[in-house]
Amino acid sequence: MAAKTGGAVQVHKNDTVKRTAMARTGLGREGKPIRLLSNHFAVKLSGIDSVFYQYSVSIKSDDDQVVEGKGIGRKVIDKMLQTYSSELAGKDFAYDGEKCLFTVGPLPQNNFEFTVIMEETSARAVGGSPGHESPGPGDKKRVKRSHLPKQFVVGISYAARIPLKSVALVLQGSDSDHAQDALRVLDIVLRQQQAKRGCLLVRQSFFSDDSRNLVDLTGGVSGCRGLHSSFRTTMNGLSLNMDVSTTMIVTPGPVVNFLLTNQNVRDVRDIDWPKAKRMLKNLRVKATHNNMEFKIIGLSDQPCSRQTFPMKVRSGSSEGQTVDITVEEYFKSKQVFLEKPYLPCLDVGKSKRPNYLPIELANMISLQRYTKALSSQQRTTLVEKSRQKPQDRMRVVTDVGLLTSVEMLQLSFFLRY
């Protein structure tokens, strides 16, 4: 509350009121008792006396830009753990993919700063790439540079101490300020377990790359079935709540097929390319001729047969000269013959340095979230195909590989059902 006195504003802090959950008055006594099957699984947790230590994480690239992508963040932290394991006393981490990591017990010191070198796969690995300098007779030197290092600076600083025993206190009916924080750490441990399996993580849900989990919604969009998980405190002890979950992803496969389906046309000549450019931006593809992954930033202005880029041609030890060559001619020189050179190229480079990839040589990678609005028909299809009978739903939840045992952070928890 703020009050103005004599031209100055004084701030009065309200007294902090400690709130506790209302205690149950007892169990029901009227009516007929029944046995109810629920999707809560009893958890047997070892190491209950352990203490989580929370650390804040900052990741910056070599140009001092903050790295915010969750995927690259996990890769950088994994690499840091491999490189500096001795400095970190060999401790394992639970990392939330963003700005927090947790250990059991403290690290040797409260603050660290590490330089992490990542081997970044370059598009030059297979004979260069249109839009970049292409190799001449010096291909062997070029191959040695197929993995270009990228440098990151990781900062770690102590933030908080979270005793796991706080969960046990709540289960015994006592109050604890850290119980929810401890449960959140356990949730993060499970999320990291699924991230290492290559699952797509969406908040507390995870989705695996299994074609049996996909439901075609038409338009190049698929529904992907997965599972939602969260730890809960109950009157019978700690439990893991599991339920089915669904998210929308871009249907994996050839980019050309995706565009035909997305725009509901049969011939590639009928594709609306401005619309396709908007749809494809920021999606990731894998090139079929070299298995490299790229992010799409746009489309070329011309088709492959007419889109040119400067290529430096070397002759012996001399520097050679720079000539303009079309994308089609370039790939033909590498024994890659295009069937649809009249199609535009995907631009998978940077805004000021294009890198052209023929659209027919690109496949959508799996588990890419589709975040645009669904049509009414797609929503109807999603509801119909996501509906499951109770016995099928129970089988999916109980059969998941997660429901065995998890060992991480020097903790073990076993799920009983």
CSV table of C-alpha atoms in Angstrom, one decimal:
chain,number,residue,atom,x,y,z
A,1,MET,CA,0.0,0.0,0.0
A,2,ALA,CA,1.3,3.5,-0.9
A,3,ALA,CA,0.5,6.8,0.9
A,4,LYS,CA,1.5,10.3,-0.1
A,5,THR,CA,2.8,12.5,2.7
A,6,GLY,CA,4.4,15.9,2.2
A,7,GLY,CA,5.0,15.3,-1.5
A,8,ALA,CA,6.8,12.0,-0.9
A,9,VAL,CA,5.4,8.5,-1.4
A,10,GLN,CA,5.9,6.1,1.4
A,11,VAL,CA,5.4,2.4,0.8
A,12,HIS,CA,3.9,0.3,3.7
A,13,LYS,CA,4.5,-3.4,3.4
A,14,ASN,CA,1.6,-5.6,4.4
A,15,ASP,CA,2.4,-8.2,7.0
A,16,THR,CA,3.1,-11.6,5.4
A,17,VAL,CA,0.4,-14.0,6.4
A,18,LYS,CA,1.5,-17.7,6.5
A,19,ARG,CA,-1.2,-19.8,5.0
A,20,THR,CA,-1.6,-23.5,5.5
A,21,ALA,CA,-3.7,-26.0,3.8
A,22,MET,CA,-7.0,-26.8,5.5
A,23,ALA,CA,-6.9,-30.2,7.2
A,24,ARG,CA,-9.5,-32.8,6.2
A,25,THR,CA,-12.2,-33.4,8.8
A,26,GLY,CA,-12.2,-37.1,8.1
A,27,LEU,CA,-13.4,-39.7,5.6
A,28,GLY,CA,-16.9,-40.3,4.5
A,29,ARG,CA,-18.9,-42.8,6.4
A,30,GLU,CA,-22.3,-42.9,4.5
A,31,GLY,CA,-22.9,-44.9,1.4
A,32,LYS,CA,-21.4,-48.1,-0.1
A,33,PRO,CA,-17.6,-48.3,-0.3
A,34,ILE,CA,-16.2,-49.1,-3.7
A,35,ARG,CA,-12.8,-49.9,-5.1
A,36,LEU,CA,-11.7,-47.2,-7.6
A,37,LEU,CA,-8.9,-47.6,-10.1
A,38,SER,CA,-7.0,-44.4,-10.6
A,39,ASN,CA,-4.0,-43.2,-12.7
A,40,HIS,CA,-1.9,-42.5,-9.6
A,41,PHE,CA,1.1,-44.8,-9.1
A,42,ALA,CA,2.7,-45.2,-5.7
A,43,VAL,CA,6.3,-44.0,-5.6
A,44,LYS,CA,9.0,-45.5,-3.4
A,45,LEU,CA,11.8,-42.9,-3.1
A,46,SER,CA,15.2,-43.6,-1.8
A,47,GLY,CA,17.6,-40.9,-0.5
A,48,ILE,CA,14.8,-39.1,1.3
A,49,ASP,CA,17.4,-37.3,3.5
A,50,SER,CA,19.0,-35.8,0.4
A,51,VAL,CA,19.1,-32.0,-0.3
A,52,PHE,CA,18.7,-30.5,-3.7
A,53,TYR,CA,20.9,-27.5,-4.5
A,54,GLN,CA,19.5,-25.2,-7.1
A,55,TYR,CA,21.8,-23.2,-9.4
A,56,SER,CA,21.0,-20.4,-11.9
A,57,VAL,CA,22.3,-21.0,-15.4
A,58,SER,CA,23.2,-18.4,-18.1
A,59,ILE,CA,24.4,-19.5,-21.5
A,60,LYS,CA,25.9,-16.9,-23.9
A,61,SER,CA,27.3,-17.4,-27.4
A,62,ASP,CA,30.8,-16.2,-28.4
A,63,ASP,CA,29.2,-12.9,-29.6
A,64,ASP,CA,27.8,-12.3,-26.1
A,65,GLN,CA,24.2,-13.1,-27.1
A,66,VAL,CA,22.0,-14.9,-24.6
A,67,VAL,CA,21.1,-18.4,-25.8
A,68,GLU,CA,17.4,-19.1,-25.3
A,69,GLY,CA,16.7,-22.2,-27.3
A,70,LYS,CA,15.9,-25.2,-25.1
A,71,GLY,CA,17.4,-27.8,-27.5
A,72,ILE,CA,20.8,-26.1,-27.8
A,73,GLY,CA,20.8,-25.4,-24.0
A,74,ARG,CA,20.5,-29.1,-23.1
A,75,LYS,CA,23.3,-29.9,-25.6
A,76,VAL,CA,25.6,-27.2,-24.2
A,77,ILE,CA,25.0,-28.3,-20.6
A,78,ASP,CA,25.6,-32.0,-21.5
A,79,LYS,CA,28.9,-31.0,-23.2
A,80,MET,CA,29.8,-28.9,-20.1
A,81,LEU,CA,29.3,-31.9,-17.8
A,82,GLN,CA,31.4,-34.1,-20.0
A,83,THR,CA,34.2,-31.5,-20.3
A,84,TYR,CA,34.4,-30.2,-16.7
A,85,SER,CA,33.2,-33.3,-14.8
A,86,SER,CA,36.2,-33.1,-12.4
A,87,GLU,CA,35.7,-29.4,-11.7
A,88,LEU,CA,32.1,-30.2,-10.8
A,89,ALA,CA,33.1,-33.1,-8.5
A,90,GLY,CA,31.6,-35.6,-10.9
A,91,LYS,CA,28.0,-34.6,-9.9
A,92,ASP,CA,25.1,-35.3,-12.2
A,93,PHE,CA,22.5,-32.6,-13.0
A,94,ALA,CA,18.8,-32.2,-13.5
A,95,TYR,CA,18.4,-29.4,-16.0
A,96,ASP,CA,15.1,-27.7,-16.8
A,97,GLY,CA,16.2,-26.7,-20.3
A,98,GLU,CA,16.2,-23.0,-19.4
A,99,LYS,CA,17.8,-21.3,-16.5
A,100,CYS,CA,17.9,-23.8,-13.6
A,101,LEU,CA,19.8,-26.9,-12.8
A,102,PHE,CA,19.8,-29.0,-9.7
A,103,THR,CA,22.3,-31.3,-7.9
A,104,VAL,CA,22.1,-33.6,-4.9
A,105,GLY,CA,24.5,-31.9,-2.5
A,106,PRO,CA,26.5,-28.8,-3.2
A,107,LEU,CA,29.0,-28.2,-6.0
A,108,PRO,CA,32.6,-27.4,-4.9
A,109,GLN,CA,31.9,-23.7,-5.1
A,110,ASN,CA,29.0,-21.3,-5.5
A,111,ASN,CA,30.0,-19.7,-8.8
A,112,PHE,CA,31.5,-21.1,-12.0
A,113,GLU,CA,32.2,-19.9,-15.5
A,114,PHE,CA,33.0,-22.4,-18.2
A,115,THR,CA,33.9,-22.1,-21.9
A,116,VAL,CA,32.2,-24.9,-23.8
A,117,ILE,CA,33.2,-25.7,-27.4
A,118,MET,CA,30.5,-27.4,-29.5
A,119,GLU,CA,31.3,-29.1,-32.7
A,120,GLU,CA,28.8,-27.5,-35.1
A,121,THR,CA,28.1,-29.5,-38.3
A,122,SER,CA,28.6,-27.3,-41.3
A,123,ALA,CA,26.8,-27.5,-44.6
A,124,ARG,CA,30.3,-27.8,-46.2
A,125,ALA,CA,30.7,-31.4,-45.0
A,126,VAL,CA,29.6,-32.9,-48.4
A,127,GLY,CA,31.2,-30.9,-51.2
A,128,GLY,CA,30.2,-27.5,-50.0
A,129,SER,CA,26.8,-25.9,-50.2
A,130,PRO,CA,25.2,-23.4,-52.6
A,131,GLY,CA,25.5,-19.9,-51.3
A,132,HIS,CA,28.8,-20.6,-49.6
A,133,GLU,CA,32.3,-21.0,-51.1
A,134,SER,CA,32.3,-24.4,-52.8
A,135,PRO,CA,35.4,-26.6,-52.8
A,136,GLY,CA,37.6,-27.1,-55.7
A,137,PRO,CA,40.6,-29.4,-55.8
A,138,GLY,CA,41.2,-28.7,-52.1
A,139,ASP,CA,38.3,-30.8,-51.0
A,140,LYS,CA,40.3,-32.7,-48.4
A,141,LYS,CA,41.2,-29.6,-46.5
A,142,ARG,CA,37.6,-28.6,-46.7
A,143,VAL,CA,36.4,-31.9,-45.2
A,144,LYS,CA,38.5,-31.3,-42.1
A,145,ARG,CA,36.4,-28.2,-41.5
A,146,SER,CA,33.2,-30.1,-41.7
A,147,HIS,CA,32.6,-29.7,-38.0
A,148,LEU,CA,33.2,-26.0,-37.2
A,149,PRO,CA,33.5,-25.3,-33.5
A,150,LYS,CA,31.1,-22.9,-31.8
A,151,GLN,CA,32.0,-21.4,-28.4
A,152,PHE,CA,29.6,-20.8,-25.5
A,153,VAL,CA,30.2,-19.3,-22.1
A,154,VAL,CA,28.1,-21.0,-19.3
A,155,GLY,CA,27.7,-19.2,-16.0
A,156,ILE,CA,26.5,-21.2,-12.9
A,157,SER,CA,25.6,-19.5,-9.6
A,158,TYR,CA,24.1,-20.8,-6.4
A,159,ALA,CA,20.4,-20.0,-5.9
A,160,ALA,CA,18.7,-22.1,-3.2
A,161,ARG,CA,18.7,-25.2,-1.0
A,162,ILE,CA,15.7,-27.5,-1.2
A,163,PRO,CA,15.5,-30.5,1.3
A,164,LEU,CA,13.8,-33.5,-0.1
A,165,LYS,CA,12.7,-34.3,3.4
A,166,SER,CA,10.1,-31.5,3.0
A,167,VAL,CA,8.0,-33.9,0.9
A,168,ALA,CA,8.0,-36.5,3.8
A,169,LEU,CA,7.0,-33.8,6.3
A,170,VAL,CA,4.0,-32.9,4.2
A,171,LEU,CA,3.0,-36.6,3.8
A,172,GLN,CA,3.1,-36.7,7.6
A,173,GLY,CA,0.7,-33.8,7.9
A,174,SER,CA,3.3,-31.1,8.8
A,175,ASP,CA,3.8,-27.8,7.0
A,176,SER,CA,6.8,-27.2,4.8
A,177,ASP,CA,7.8,-24.2,2.7
A,178,HIS,CA,9.9,-26.4,0.3
A,179,ALA,CA,7.6,-29.3,-0.6
A,180,GLN,CA,6.3,-27.8,-3.9
A,181,ASP,CA,9.9,-26.9,-4.9
A,182,ALA,CA,11.0,-30.5,-4.1
A,183,LEU,CA,8.2,-31.9,-6.2
A,184,ARG,CA,9.1,-29.6,-9.1
A,185,VAL,CA,12.7,-30.9,-9.0
A,186,LEU,CA,11.4,-34.5,-9.2
A,187,ASP,CA,9.3,-33.5,-12.2
A,188,ILE,CA,12.4,-32.0,-13.8
A,189,VAL,CA,14.3,-35.2,-13.2
A,190,LEU,CA,11.6,-37.1,-15.1
A,191,ARG,CA,11.5,-34.5,-17.9
A,192,GLN,CA,15.3,-34.8,-18.3
A,193,GLN,CA,15.0,-38.6,-18.5
A,194,GLN,CA,12.5,-38.2,-21.4
A,195,ALA,CA,14.6,-35.5,-23.1
A,196,LYS,CA,17.6,-38.0,-23.2
A,197,ARG,CA,15.3,-40.5,-24.9
A,198,GLY,CA,14.7,-37.9,-27.7
A,199,CYS,CA,11.1,-37.1,-26.7
A,200,LEU,CA,9.4,-33.8,-27.4
A,201,LEU,CA,8.7,-32.0,-24.1
A,202,VAL,CA,5.7,-29.7,-23.8
A,203,ARG,CA,5.5,-28.5,-20.2
A,204,GLN,CA,4.8,-31.7,-18.1
A,205,SER,CA,4.0,-33.8,-21.1
A,206,PHE,CA,6.3,-35.8,-23.4
A,207,PHE,CA,5.9,-37.3,-26.8
A,208,SER,CA,8.0,-40.0,-28.4
A,209,ASP,CA,9.0,-40.5,-32.1
A,210,ASP,CA,6.8,-43.5,-32.7
A,211,SER,CA,4.6,-43.7,-35.8
A,212,ARG,CA,2.0,-45.7,-33.8
A,213,ASN,CA,1.4,-42.5,-31.8
A,214,LEU,CA,0.5,-40.3,-34.8
A,215,VAL,CA,-3.0,-39.5,-36.0
A,216,ASP,CA,-3.3,-37.8,-39.4
A,217,LEU,CA,-5.4,-34.6,-39.2
A,218,THR,CA,-4.9,-33.8,-42.9
A,219,GLY,CA,-3.2,-30.6,-44.0
A,220,GLY,CA,0.2,-31.8,-43.2
A,221,VAL,CA,-0.6,-31.9,-39.5
A,222,SER,CA,-0.6,-34.9,-37.2
A,223,GLY,CA,-1.9,-35.4,-33.7
A,224,CYS,CA,0.8,-37.0,-31.5
A,225,ARG,CA,-0.2,-39.0,-28.5
A,226,GLY,CA,2.0,-38.8,-25.4
A,227,LEU,CA,1.8,-38.8,-21.6
A,228,HIS,CA,1.5,-36.2,-18.9
A,229,SER,CA,3.3,-36.8,-15.6
A,230,SER,CA,3.5,-35.0,-12.3
A,231,PHE,CA,4.4,-36.0,-8.7
A,232,ARG,CA,1.7,-35.5,-6.1
A,233,THR,CA,1.5,-35.8,-2.4
A,234,THR,CA,-1.6,-37.9,-1.3
A,235,MET,CA,-2.9,-39.2,2.0
A,236,ASN,CA,-1.4,-42.6,1.0
A,237,GLY,CA,2.1,-41.2,0.3
A,238,LEU,CA,3.9,-39.8,-2.7
A,239,SER,CA,2.4,-40.7,-6.1
A,240,LEU,CA,3.1,-40.1,-9.8
A,241,ASN,CA,0.0,-39.0,-11.7
A,242,MET,CA,0.1,-40.2,-15.3
A,243,ASP,CA,-2.4,-39.5,-18.0
A,244,VAL,CA,-2.6,-39.5,-21.8
A,245,SER,CA,-1.9,-36.2,-23.6
A,246,THR,CA,-2.0,-35.0,-27.2
A,247,THR,CA,-0.2,-32.3,-29.1
A,248,MET,CA,-0.1,-31.3,-32.8
A,249,ILE,CA,3.1,-31.7,-34.8
A,250,VAL,CA,4.1,-31.2,-38.4
A,251,THR,CA,3.8,-34.5,-40.3
A,252,PRO,CA,7.3,-35.7,-41.0
A,253,GLY,CA,8.3,-36.6,-44.6
A,254,PRO,CA,9.2,-34.8,-47.8
A,255,VAL,CA,8.7,-31.1,-47.8
A,256,VAL,CA,7.0,-31.2,-51.2
A,257,ASN,CA,4.4,-33.7,-49.9
A,258,PHE,CA,3.8,-31.5,-46.9
A,259,LEU,CA,3.1,-28.4,-49.0
A,260,LEU,CA,0.8,-30.4,-51.4
A,261,THR,CA,-1.2,-31.7,-48.4
A,262,ASN,CA,-1.1,-28.4,-46.5
A,263,GLN,CA,-2.5,-26.4,-49.4
A,264,ASN,CA,-4.8,-29.3,-50.6
A,265,VAL,CA,-3.4,-29.3,-54.2
A,266,ARG,CA,-2.3,-32.1,-56.4
A,267,ASP,CA,0.4,-30.5,-58.6
A,268,VAL,CA,3.5,-28.7,-57.3
A,269,ARG,CA,2.8,-26.0,-59.9
A,270,ASP,CA,-0.4,-25.1,-58.1
A,271,ILE,CA,1.5,-24.3,-54.8
A,272,ASP,CA,1.0,-20.8,-53.4
A,273,TRP,CA,4.7,-20.0,-52.7
A,274,PRO,CA,4.2,-16.9,-50.6
A,275,LYS,CA,1.9,-18.9,-48.4
A,276,ALA,CA,4.4,-21.8,-48.4
A,277,LYS,CA,7.2,-19.4,-47.3
A,278,ARG,CA,5.2,-18.3,-44.3
A,279,MET,CA,4.3,-21.8,-43.4
A,280,LEU,CA,7.9,-23.2,-43.7
A,281,LYS,CA,9.7,-20.4,-41.9
A,282,ASN,CA,11.6,-21.7,-38.8
A,283,LEU,CA,10.8,-25.3,-39.4
A,284,ARG,CA,13.6,-27.8,-39.5
A,285,VAL,CA,14.5,-30.2,-42.3
A,286,LYS,CA,17.0,-32.9,-43.0
A,287,ALA,CA,18.8,-33.0,-46.3
A,288,THR,CA,18.5,-36.4,-48.0
A,289,HIS,CA,21.9,-36.2,-49.8
A,290,ASN,CA,24.0,-35.6,-46.6
A,291,ASN,CA,21.7,-36.2,-43.6
A,292,MET,CA,22.4,-32.7,-42.2
A,293,GLU,CA,19.7,-30.7,-40.4
A,294,PHE,CA,18.9,-27.1,-41.2
A,295,LYS,CA,16.4,-24.4,-40.1
A,296,ILE,CA,14.4,-22.8,-42.9
A,297,ILE,CA,14.5,-19.0,-43.0
A,298,GLY,CA,12.8,-18.5,-46.4
A,299,LEU,CA,12.7,-19.4,-50.1
A,300,SER,CA,14.9,-18.4,-53.0
A,301,ASP,CA,13.6,-15.8,-55.4
A,302,GLN,CA,14.2,-18.0,-58.4
A,303,PRO,CA,13.8,-21.8,-59.1
A,304,CYS,CA,16.9,-24.0,-58.8
A,305,SER,CA,17.5,-23.9,-62.5
A,306,ARG,CA,17.9,-20.1,-62.5
A,307,GLN,CA,19.0,-19.3,-58.9
A,308,THR,CA,22.7,-18.4,-59.0
A,309,PHE,CA,25.3,-17.9,-56.3
A,310,PRO,CA,29.0,-17.0,-56.5
A,311,MET,CA,31.4,-19.9,-56.3
A,312,LYS,CA,35.2,-19.6,-56.1
A,313,VAL,CA,36.9,-21.9,-58.6
A,314,ARG,CA,40.4,-22.8,-57.7
A,315,SER,CA,43.1,-23.9,-60.1
A,316,GLY,CA,46.1,-25.6,-58.6
A,317,SER,CA,47.7,-23.4,-55.9
A,318,SER,CA,46.3,-20.1,-57.3
A,319,GLU,CA,43.3,-18.4,-55.8
A,320,GLY,CA,41.3,-18.9,-59.0
A,321,GLN,CA,38.3,-16.8,-59.9
A,322,THR,CA,34.7,-16.3,-58.7
A,323,VAL,CA,32.0,-17.4,-61.1
A,324,ASP,CA,28.2,-17.5,-60.9
A,325,ILE,CA,26.7,-20.9,-61.0
A,326,THR,CA,23.1,-22.1,-60.7
A,327,VAL,CA,22.0,-24.4,-57.9
A,328,GLU,CA,21.0,-27.1,-60.4
A,329,GLU,CA,24.4,-26.9,-62.0
A,330,TYR,CA,26.2,-27.1,-58.7
A,331,PHE,CA,24.3,-30.2,-57.5
A,332,LYS,CA,24.8,-31.8,-61.0
A,333,SER,CA,28.6,-31.4,-60.5
A,334,LYS,CA,28.2,-33.3,-57.3
A,335,GLN,CA,26.3,-36.1,-59.0
A,336,VAL,CA,23.0,-35.1,-57.5
A,337,PHE,CA,20.5,-34.7,-60.3
A,338,LEU,CA,17.3,-32.8,-59.6
A,339,GLU,CA,14.0,-34.0,-60.9
A,340,LYS,CA,12.2,-30.8,-60.3
A,341,PRO,CA,14.6,-27.9,-61.0
A,342,TYR,CA,11.7,-25.6,-61.7
A,343,LEU,CA,10.9,-25.5,-57.9
A,344,PRO,CA,12.4,-22.8,-55.6
A,345,CYS,CA,15.1,-23.6,-53.1
A,346,LEU,CA,14.8,-23.5,-49.4
A,347,ASP,CA,17.0,-20.9,-47.8
A,348,VAL,CA,18.7,-22.5,-44.8
A,349,GLY,CA,21.4,-20.0,-44.3
A,350,LYS,CA,21.5,-16.6,-42.6
A,351,SER,CA,19.7,-13.4,-43.5
A,352,LYS,CA,22.8,-11.9,-45.1
A,353,ARG,CA,24.3,-15.2,-46.2
A,354,PRO,CA,21.9,-17.4,-48.0
A,355,ASN,CA,22.4,-21.2,-48.3
A,356,TYR,CA,20.2,-22.8,-50.9
A,357,LEU,CA,18.9,-26.4,-50.6
A,358,PRO,CA,16.6,-27.8,-53.3
A,359,ILE,CA,13.2,-28.4,-51.9
A,360,GLU,CA,13.0,-31.9,-53.3
A,361,LEU,CA,16.1,-32.9,-51.2
A,362,ALA,CA,14.6,-31.9,-47.9
A,363,ASN,CA,12.5,-33.9,-45.4
A,364,MET,CA,10.6,-32.5,-42.4
A,365,ILE,CA,12.1,-33.8,-39.3
A,366,SER,CA,9.8,-35.4,-36.7
A,367,LEU,CA,8.4,-34.0,-33.5
A,368,GLN,CA,8.1,-30.4,-34.6
A,369,ARG,CA,5.2,-28.7,-32.9
A,370,TYR,CA,2.5,-27.2,-35.0
A,371,THR,CA,1.3,-24.1,-33.2
A,372,LYS,CA,-1.1,-22.5,-35.8
A,373,ALA,CA,-4.8,-22.7,-35.4
A,374,LEU,CA,-6.6,-25.9,-36.6
A,375,SER,CA,-9.5,-25.8,-39.0
A,376,SER,CA,-12.9,-27.0,-37.7
A,377,GLN,CA,-12.5,-30.3,-39.6
A,378,GLN,CA,-9.0,-30.8,-38.1
A,379,ARG,CA,-10.4,-30.2,-34.6
A,380,THR,CA,-13.2,-32.6,-35.2
A,381,THR,CA,-10.8,-35.3,-36.4
A,382,LEU,CA,-8.5,-34.7,-33.5
A,383,VAL,CA,-11.3,-35.2,-31.0
A,384,GLU,CA,-12.6,-38.3,-32.7
A,385,LYS,CA,-9.2,-40.0,-33.1
A,386,SER,CA,-7.9,-39.1,-29.7
A,387,ARG,CA,-10.8,-40.6,-27.9
A,388,GLN,CA,-9.9,-43.9,-26.2
A,389,LYS,CA,-11.8,-46.5,-24.3
A,390,PRO,CA,-10.9,-46.8,-20.6
A,391,GLN,CA,-9.1,-50.1,-21.0
A,392,ASP,CA,-7.0,-48.8,-23.8
A,393,ARG,CA,-6.2,-45.6,-21.9
A,394,MET,CA,-5.2,-47.7,-18.9
A,395,ARG,CA,-3.0,-49.9,-21.0
A,396,VAL,CA,-1.2,-46.9,-22.6
A,397,VAL,CA,-0.4,-45.4,-19.1
A,398,THR,CA,0.7,-48.6,-17.5
A,399,ASP,CA,2.7,-49.9,-20.4
A,400,VAL,CA,4.9,-46.9,-20.8
A,401,GLY,CA,8.6,-47.5,-20.2
A,402,LEU,CA,8.7,-44.7,-17.6
A,403,LEU,CA,6.9,-46.9,-15.1
A,404,THR,CA,9.8,-49.0,-14.1
A,405,SER,CA,12.6,-47.4,-12.2
A,406,VAL,CA,14.5,-44.2,-12.5
A,407,GLU,CA,18.0,-43.6,-11.2
A,408,MET,CA,19.3,-40.1,-11.5
A,409,LEU,CA,21.1,-37.6,-9.3
A,410,GLN,CA,22.1,-40.4,-7.0
A,411,LEU,CA,18.4,-40.9,-6.3
A,412,SER,CA,16.3,-43.9,-7.1
A,413,PHE,CA,12.5,-44.0,-7.3
A,414,PHE,CA,10.5,-47.1,-8.1
A,415,LEU,CA,6.9,-46.9,-9.2
A,416,ARG,CA,4.4,-49.5,-8.0
A,417,TYR,CA,1.1,-50.1,-9.7
